[in-house]
Short mmCIF file of C-alpha atoms in Angstrom, two decimals:
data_model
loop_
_atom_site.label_atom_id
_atom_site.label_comp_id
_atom_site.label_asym_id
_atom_site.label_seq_id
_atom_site.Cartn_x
_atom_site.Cartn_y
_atom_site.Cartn_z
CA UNK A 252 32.25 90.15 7.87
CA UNK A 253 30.48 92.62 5.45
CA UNK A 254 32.84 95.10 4.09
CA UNK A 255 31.62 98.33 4.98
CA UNK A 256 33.46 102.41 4.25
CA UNK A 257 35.32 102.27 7.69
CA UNK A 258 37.03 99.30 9.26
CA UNK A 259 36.56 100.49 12.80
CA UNK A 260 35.51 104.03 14.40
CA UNK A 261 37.41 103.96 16.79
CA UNK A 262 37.10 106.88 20.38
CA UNK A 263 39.22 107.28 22.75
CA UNK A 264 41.58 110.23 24.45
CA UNK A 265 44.24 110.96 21.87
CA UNK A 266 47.71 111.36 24.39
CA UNK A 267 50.95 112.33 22.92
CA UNK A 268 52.99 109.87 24.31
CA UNK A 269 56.32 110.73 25.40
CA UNK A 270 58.44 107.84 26.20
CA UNK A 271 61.69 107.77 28.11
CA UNK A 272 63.20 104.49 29.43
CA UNK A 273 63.78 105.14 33.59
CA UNK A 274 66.31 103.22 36.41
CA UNK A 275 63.88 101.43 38.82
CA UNK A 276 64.66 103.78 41.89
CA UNK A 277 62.97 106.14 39.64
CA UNK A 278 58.93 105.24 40.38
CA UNK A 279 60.32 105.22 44.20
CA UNK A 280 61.39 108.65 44.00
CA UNK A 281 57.59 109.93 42.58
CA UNK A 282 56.60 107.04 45.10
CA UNK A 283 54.36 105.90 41.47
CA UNK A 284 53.17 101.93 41.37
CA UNK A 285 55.13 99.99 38.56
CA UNK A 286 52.46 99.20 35.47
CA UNK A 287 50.05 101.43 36.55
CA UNK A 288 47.95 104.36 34.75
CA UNK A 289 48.03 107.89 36.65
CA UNK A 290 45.75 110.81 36.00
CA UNK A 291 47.97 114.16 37.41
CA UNK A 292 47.68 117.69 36.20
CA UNK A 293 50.28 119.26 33.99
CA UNK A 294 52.21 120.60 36.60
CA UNK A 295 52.66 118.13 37.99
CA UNK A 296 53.51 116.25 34.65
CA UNK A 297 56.18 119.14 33.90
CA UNK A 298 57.50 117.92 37.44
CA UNK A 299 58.02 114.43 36.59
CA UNK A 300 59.35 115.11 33.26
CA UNK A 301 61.78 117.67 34.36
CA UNK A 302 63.41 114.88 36.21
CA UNK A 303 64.06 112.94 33.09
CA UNK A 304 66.65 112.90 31.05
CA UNK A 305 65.69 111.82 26.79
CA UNK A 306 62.29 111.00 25.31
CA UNK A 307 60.62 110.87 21.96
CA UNK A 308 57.02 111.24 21.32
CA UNK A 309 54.64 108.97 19.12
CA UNK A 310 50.82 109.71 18.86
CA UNK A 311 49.52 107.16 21.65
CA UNK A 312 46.15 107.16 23.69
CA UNK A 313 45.47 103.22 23.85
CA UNK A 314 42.51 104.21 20.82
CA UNK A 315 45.05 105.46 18.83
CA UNK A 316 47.13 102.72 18.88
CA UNK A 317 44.63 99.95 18.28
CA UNK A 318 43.52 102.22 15.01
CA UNK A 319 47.45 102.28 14.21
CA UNK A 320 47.69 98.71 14.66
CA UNK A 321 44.77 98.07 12.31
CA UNK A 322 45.86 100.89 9.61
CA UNK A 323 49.64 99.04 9.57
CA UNK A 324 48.34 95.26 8.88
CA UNK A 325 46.08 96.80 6.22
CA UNK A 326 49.26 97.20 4.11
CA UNK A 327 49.80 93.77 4.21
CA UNK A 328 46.08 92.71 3.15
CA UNK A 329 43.76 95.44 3.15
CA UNK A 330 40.68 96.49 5.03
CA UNK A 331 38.72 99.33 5.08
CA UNK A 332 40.46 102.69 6.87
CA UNK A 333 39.80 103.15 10.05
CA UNK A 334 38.11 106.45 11.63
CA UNK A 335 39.61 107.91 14.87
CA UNK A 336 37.18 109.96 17.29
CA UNK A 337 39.12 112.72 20.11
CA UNK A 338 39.81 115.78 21.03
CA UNK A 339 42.94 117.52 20.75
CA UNK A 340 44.34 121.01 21.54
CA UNK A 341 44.13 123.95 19.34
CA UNK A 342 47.81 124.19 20.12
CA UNK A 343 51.22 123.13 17.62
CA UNK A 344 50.91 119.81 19.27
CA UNK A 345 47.08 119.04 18.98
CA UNK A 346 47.98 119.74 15.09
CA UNK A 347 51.43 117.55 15.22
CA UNK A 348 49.49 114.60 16.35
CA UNK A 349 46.27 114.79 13.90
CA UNK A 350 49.54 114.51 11.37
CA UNK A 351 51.37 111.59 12.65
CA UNK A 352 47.78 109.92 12.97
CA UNK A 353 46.87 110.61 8.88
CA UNK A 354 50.83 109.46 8.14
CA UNK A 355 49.86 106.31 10.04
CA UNK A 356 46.89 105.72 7.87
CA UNK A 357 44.21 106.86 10.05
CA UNK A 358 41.30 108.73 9.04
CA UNK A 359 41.48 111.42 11.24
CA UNK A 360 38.23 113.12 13.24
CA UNK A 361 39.77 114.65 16.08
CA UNK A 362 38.68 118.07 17.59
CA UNK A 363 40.47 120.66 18.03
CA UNK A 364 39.42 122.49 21.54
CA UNK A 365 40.49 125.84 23.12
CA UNK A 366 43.04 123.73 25.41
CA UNK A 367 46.05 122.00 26.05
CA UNK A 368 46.27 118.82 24.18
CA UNK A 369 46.61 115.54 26.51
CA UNK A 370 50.34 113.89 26.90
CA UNK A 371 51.60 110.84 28.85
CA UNK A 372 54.52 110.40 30.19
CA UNK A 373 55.42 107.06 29.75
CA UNK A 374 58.51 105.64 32.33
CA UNK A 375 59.53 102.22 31.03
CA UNK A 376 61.67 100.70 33.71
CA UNK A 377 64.65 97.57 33.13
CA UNK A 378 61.72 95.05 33.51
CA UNK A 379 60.35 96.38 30.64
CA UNK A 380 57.05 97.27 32.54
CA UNK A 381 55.24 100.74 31.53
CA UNK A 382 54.05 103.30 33.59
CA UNK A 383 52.44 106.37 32.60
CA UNK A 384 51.33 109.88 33.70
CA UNK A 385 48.57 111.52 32.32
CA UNK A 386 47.66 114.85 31.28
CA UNK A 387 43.95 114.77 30.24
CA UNK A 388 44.07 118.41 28.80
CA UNK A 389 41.43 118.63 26.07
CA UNK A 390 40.61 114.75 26.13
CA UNK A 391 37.78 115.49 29.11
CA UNK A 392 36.03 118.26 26.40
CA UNK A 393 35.25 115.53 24.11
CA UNK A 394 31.16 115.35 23.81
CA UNK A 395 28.16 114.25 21.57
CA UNK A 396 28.43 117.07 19.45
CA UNK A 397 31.90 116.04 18.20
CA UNK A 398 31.11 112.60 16.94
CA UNK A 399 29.47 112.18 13.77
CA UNK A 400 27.48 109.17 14.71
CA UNK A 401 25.88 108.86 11.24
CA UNK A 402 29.18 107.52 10.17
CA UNK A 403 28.72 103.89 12.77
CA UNK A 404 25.90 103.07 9.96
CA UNK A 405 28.54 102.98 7.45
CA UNK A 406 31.02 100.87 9.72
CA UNK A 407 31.87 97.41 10.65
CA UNK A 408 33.33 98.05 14.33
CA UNK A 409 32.91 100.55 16.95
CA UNK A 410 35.56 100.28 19.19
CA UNK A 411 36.35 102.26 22.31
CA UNK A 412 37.98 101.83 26.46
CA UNK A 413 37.35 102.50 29.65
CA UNK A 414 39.20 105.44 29.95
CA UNK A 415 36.30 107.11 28.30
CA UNK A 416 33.92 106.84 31.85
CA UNK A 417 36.77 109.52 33.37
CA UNK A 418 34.15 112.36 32.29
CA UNK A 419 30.45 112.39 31.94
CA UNK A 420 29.82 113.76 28.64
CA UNK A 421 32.71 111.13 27.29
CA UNK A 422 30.62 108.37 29.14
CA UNK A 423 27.45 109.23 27.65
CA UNK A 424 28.84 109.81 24.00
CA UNK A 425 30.18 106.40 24.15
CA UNK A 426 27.17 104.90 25.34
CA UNK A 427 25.22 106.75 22.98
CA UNK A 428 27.35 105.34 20.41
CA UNK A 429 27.14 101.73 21.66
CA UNK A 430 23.44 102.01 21.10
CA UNK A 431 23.47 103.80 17.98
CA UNK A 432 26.28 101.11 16.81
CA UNK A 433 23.15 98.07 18.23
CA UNK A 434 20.87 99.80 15.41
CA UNK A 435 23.06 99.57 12.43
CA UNK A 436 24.36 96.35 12.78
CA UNK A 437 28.32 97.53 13.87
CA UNK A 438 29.93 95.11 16.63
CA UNK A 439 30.83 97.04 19.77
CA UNK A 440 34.29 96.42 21.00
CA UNK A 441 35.10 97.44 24.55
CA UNK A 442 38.45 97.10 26.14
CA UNK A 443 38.48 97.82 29.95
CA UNK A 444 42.34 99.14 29.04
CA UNK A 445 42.84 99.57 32.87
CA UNK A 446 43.25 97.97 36.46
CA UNK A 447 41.79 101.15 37.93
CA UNK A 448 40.01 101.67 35.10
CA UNK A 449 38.16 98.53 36.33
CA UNK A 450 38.82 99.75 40.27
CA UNK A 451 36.82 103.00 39.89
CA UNK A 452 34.03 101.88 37.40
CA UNK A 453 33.38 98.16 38.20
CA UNK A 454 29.73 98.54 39.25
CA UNK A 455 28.99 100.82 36.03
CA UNK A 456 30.86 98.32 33.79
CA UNK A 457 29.31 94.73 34.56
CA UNK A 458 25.90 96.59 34.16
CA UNK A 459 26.52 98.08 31.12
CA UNK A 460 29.08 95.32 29.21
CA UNK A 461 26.65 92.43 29.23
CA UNK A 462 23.29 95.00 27.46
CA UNK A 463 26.03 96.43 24.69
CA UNK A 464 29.26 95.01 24.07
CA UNK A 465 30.12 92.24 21.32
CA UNK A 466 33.67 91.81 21.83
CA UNK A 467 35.32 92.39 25.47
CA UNK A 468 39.22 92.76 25.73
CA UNK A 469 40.90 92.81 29.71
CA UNK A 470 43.69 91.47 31.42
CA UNK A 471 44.09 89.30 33.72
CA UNK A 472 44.14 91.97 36.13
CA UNK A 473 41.33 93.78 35.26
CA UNK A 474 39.02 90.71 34.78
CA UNK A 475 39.93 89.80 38.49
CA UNK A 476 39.17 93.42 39.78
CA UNK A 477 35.90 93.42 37.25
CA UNK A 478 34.88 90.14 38.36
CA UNK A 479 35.84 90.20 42.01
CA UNK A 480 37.65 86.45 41.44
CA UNK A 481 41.28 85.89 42.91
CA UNK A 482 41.40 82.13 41.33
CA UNK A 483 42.76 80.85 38.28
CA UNK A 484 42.95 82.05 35.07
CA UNK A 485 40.74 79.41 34.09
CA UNK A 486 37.80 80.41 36.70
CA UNK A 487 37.82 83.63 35.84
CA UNK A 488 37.16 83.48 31.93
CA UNK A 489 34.50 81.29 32.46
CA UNK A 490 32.97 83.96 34.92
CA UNK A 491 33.66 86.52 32.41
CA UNK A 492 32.37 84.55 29.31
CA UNK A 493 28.34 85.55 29.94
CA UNK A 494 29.12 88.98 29.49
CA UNK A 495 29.63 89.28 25.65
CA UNK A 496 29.73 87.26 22.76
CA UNK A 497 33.61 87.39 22.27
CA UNK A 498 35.24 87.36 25.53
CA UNK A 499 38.96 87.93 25.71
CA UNK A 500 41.64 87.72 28.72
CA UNK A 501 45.43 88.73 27.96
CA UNK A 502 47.42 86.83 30.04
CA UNK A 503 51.08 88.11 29.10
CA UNK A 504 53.70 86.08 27.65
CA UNK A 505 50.71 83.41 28.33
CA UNK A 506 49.47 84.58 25.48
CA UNK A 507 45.25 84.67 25.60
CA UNK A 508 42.11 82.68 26.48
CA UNK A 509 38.74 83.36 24.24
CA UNK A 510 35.53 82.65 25.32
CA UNK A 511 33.05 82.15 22.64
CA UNK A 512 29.91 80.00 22.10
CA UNK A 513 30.14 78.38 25.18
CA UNK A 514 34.09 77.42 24.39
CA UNK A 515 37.39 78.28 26.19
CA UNK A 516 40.44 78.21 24.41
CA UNK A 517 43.87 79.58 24.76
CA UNK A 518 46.04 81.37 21.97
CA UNK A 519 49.47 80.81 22.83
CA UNK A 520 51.37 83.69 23.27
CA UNK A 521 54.47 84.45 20.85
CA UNK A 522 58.44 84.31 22.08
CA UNK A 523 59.88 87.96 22.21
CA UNK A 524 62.63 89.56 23.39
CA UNK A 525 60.84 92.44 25.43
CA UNK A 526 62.07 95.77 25.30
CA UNK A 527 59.15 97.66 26.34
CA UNK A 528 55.53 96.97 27.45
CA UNK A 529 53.77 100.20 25.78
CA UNK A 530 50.84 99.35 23.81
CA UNK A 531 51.01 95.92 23.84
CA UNK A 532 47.75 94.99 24.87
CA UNK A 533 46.58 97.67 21.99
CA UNK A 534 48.02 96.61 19.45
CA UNK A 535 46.54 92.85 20.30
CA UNK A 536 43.02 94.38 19.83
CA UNK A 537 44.35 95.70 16.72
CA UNK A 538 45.11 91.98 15.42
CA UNK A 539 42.03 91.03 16.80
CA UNK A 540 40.06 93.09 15.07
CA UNK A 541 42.00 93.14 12.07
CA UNK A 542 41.39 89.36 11.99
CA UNK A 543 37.93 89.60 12.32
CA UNK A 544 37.23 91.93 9.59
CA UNK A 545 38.96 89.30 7.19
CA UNK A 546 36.19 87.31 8.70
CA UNK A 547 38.98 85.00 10.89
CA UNK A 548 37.83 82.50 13.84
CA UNK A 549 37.72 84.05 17.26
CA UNK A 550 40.73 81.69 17.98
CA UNK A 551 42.36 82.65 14.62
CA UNK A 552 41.78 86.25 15.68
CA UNK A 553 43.56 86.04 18.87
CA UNK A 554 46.97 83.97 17.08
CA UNK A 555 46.89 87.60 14.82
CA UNK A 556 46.79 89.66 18.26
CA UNK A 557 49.60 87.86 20.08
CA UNK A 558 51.62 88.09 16.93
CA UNK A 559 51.67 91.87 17.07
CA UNK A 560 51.71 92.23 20.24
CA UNK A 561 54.89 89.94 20.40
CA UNK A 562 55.94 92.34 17.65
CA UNK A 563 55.59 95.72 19.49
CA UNK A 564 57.27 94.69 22.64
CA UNK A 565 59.95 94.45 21.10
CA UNK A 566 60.53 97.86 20.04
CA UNK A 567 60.52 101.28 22.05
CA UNK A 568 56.96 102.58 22.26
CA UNK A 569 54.04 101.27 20.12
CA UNK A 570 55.80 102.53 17.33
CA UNK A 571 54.71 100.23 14.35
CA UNK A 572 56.95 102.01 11.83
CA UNK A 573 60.13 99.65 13.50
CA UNK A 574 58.23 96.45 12.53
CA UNK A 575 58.69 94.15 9.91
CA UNK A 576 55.48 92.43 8.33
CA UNK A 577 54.02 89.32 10.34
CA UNK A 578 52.57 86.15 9.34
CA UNK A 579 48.61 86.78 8.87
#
């Protein structure tokens, strides 16, 4: 791939993540379903939390993390920086987060609005599954006039989730972008990041993916609910595969199939002693992307996702700084 300034620009809602490991009686209490992604208001965040007991914070959003990911394996062979796009809080931890962000390596664009800045609560039960709580906050003010989309010339992938169709004006700033991205010659990376993602914007999604996307990241999960298939795993990449060039479903431990040029095939996924879900699927776009920018096979590119994301389940929170280097 052509080097270009920026690696990857990529948008999303930057979330402090705060991340505190919970019995299982605990989602049954807040009657919350395990693995799932829930939009509250910060009261009734401040409820939930109050019931815990310790957490730390790391700068998450599922953005975030894939341009973490991709600013870590730089300092193993380097790439080009990548750009984050959000909007943050004019508030102590708005400005704590654009700092862990440019520590990770980040090139840092957020906003800073006249709001609360967004958190998740992140419950990680004994199975190791992750279930979060979100605070939106100044995520939802994020609009056209905050991007700088001269700067997608100058870059080799625009990446960005579903998450962003929760507002209008974050909807039509990343569609904006996807075109403006068509015109320059930068790849558009879309990961549906969500099974209700996929729930509440299926109809908007499969007519929008197949016009502007390059590379499409889902689940298994969310590639049934996109795709309305309950069949194998099999079936329902090859349903999938029309709808971008690079097609790719997760499928766990599994590891993940890629659909490209009219092929299937399956990355194996890596052994790992599991410790905690969070950002696992992120960080595999990260290797995935990564890969790609060193101009690696789609199948290649996959191998460097499930590596990482073998590598961050294994630690608390998508918290690269606990890693040790992996094979590239």
């Amino acid at each position: 791939m052509e080097k270009r300034l920026y690696s990857a620009i990529v948008l999303c809602n930057p979330l402090l993540d705060h991340i505190c490991h919970v019995g299982d009686q605990f989602l049954d209490t807040i009657q919350a379903t395990a693995g799932t992604m829930n939009l509250v208001d910060h009261s009734r965040f401040d409820e939930i939390q109050n019931q815990l007991g310790n957490y730390y914070v790391l700068p998450g959003g599922s953005g975030a993390n894939t341009a973490r990911g991709i600013a870590w394996l730089s300092g193993s062979r380097e790439v080009s920086p990548a750009v984050y796009f959000g909007a943050v809080g004019n508030d102590g931890v708005g400005k704590h987060y654009e700092e862990r962000l440019i520590e990770a390596g980040v090139v840092s664009k957020v906003s800073f609005k006249d709001s609360e800045t967004g958190v998740s609560l992140v419950a990680v039960t004994p199975d190791s599954q992750r279930t979060m709580f979100t605070f939106l906050g100044a995520c939802q003010l994020m609009s056209q006039k905050d991007f700088d989309f001269s700067l997608i010339a100058d870059t080799s992938i625009f990446h960005s989730t579903g998450y962003m169709w929760d507002t209008k004006n974050q909807c039509e700033l990343i569609q904006r972008a996807a075109v403006t991205s068509h015109s320059s010659g930068t790849l558009v990376s879309f990961d549906i990041a969500d099974p209700f993602a996929a729930q509440r914007y299926g109809k908007d999604f499969l007519a929008w993916i197949p016009e502007h996307v390059n590379i499409l990241f889902g689940n298994r999960d969310e590639f049934e609910l996109l795709f309305g298939m309950h069949s194998s795993d099999e079936h329902i990449i090859a349903q999938a595969s029309s709808s971008a060039d690079i097609v790719v479903m997760k499928v766990g431990a599994k590891g993940a199939y890629v659909a490209c040029d009219g092929e299937i095939m399956l990355s194996p996924g890596m052994p790992a002693d599991v410790v905690d879900t969070t950002g696992a699927g992120d960080s595999f776009a990260a290797g995935f992307l990564y890969g790609l920018l060193h101009g690696r096979s789609p199948l290649e590119c996959a191998g460097i996702g499930n590596r990482l994301a073998g590598a961050i389940v294994e630690v608390d929170g998508c918290d690269y700084g606990k890693l040790k280097p992996i094979e590239l």
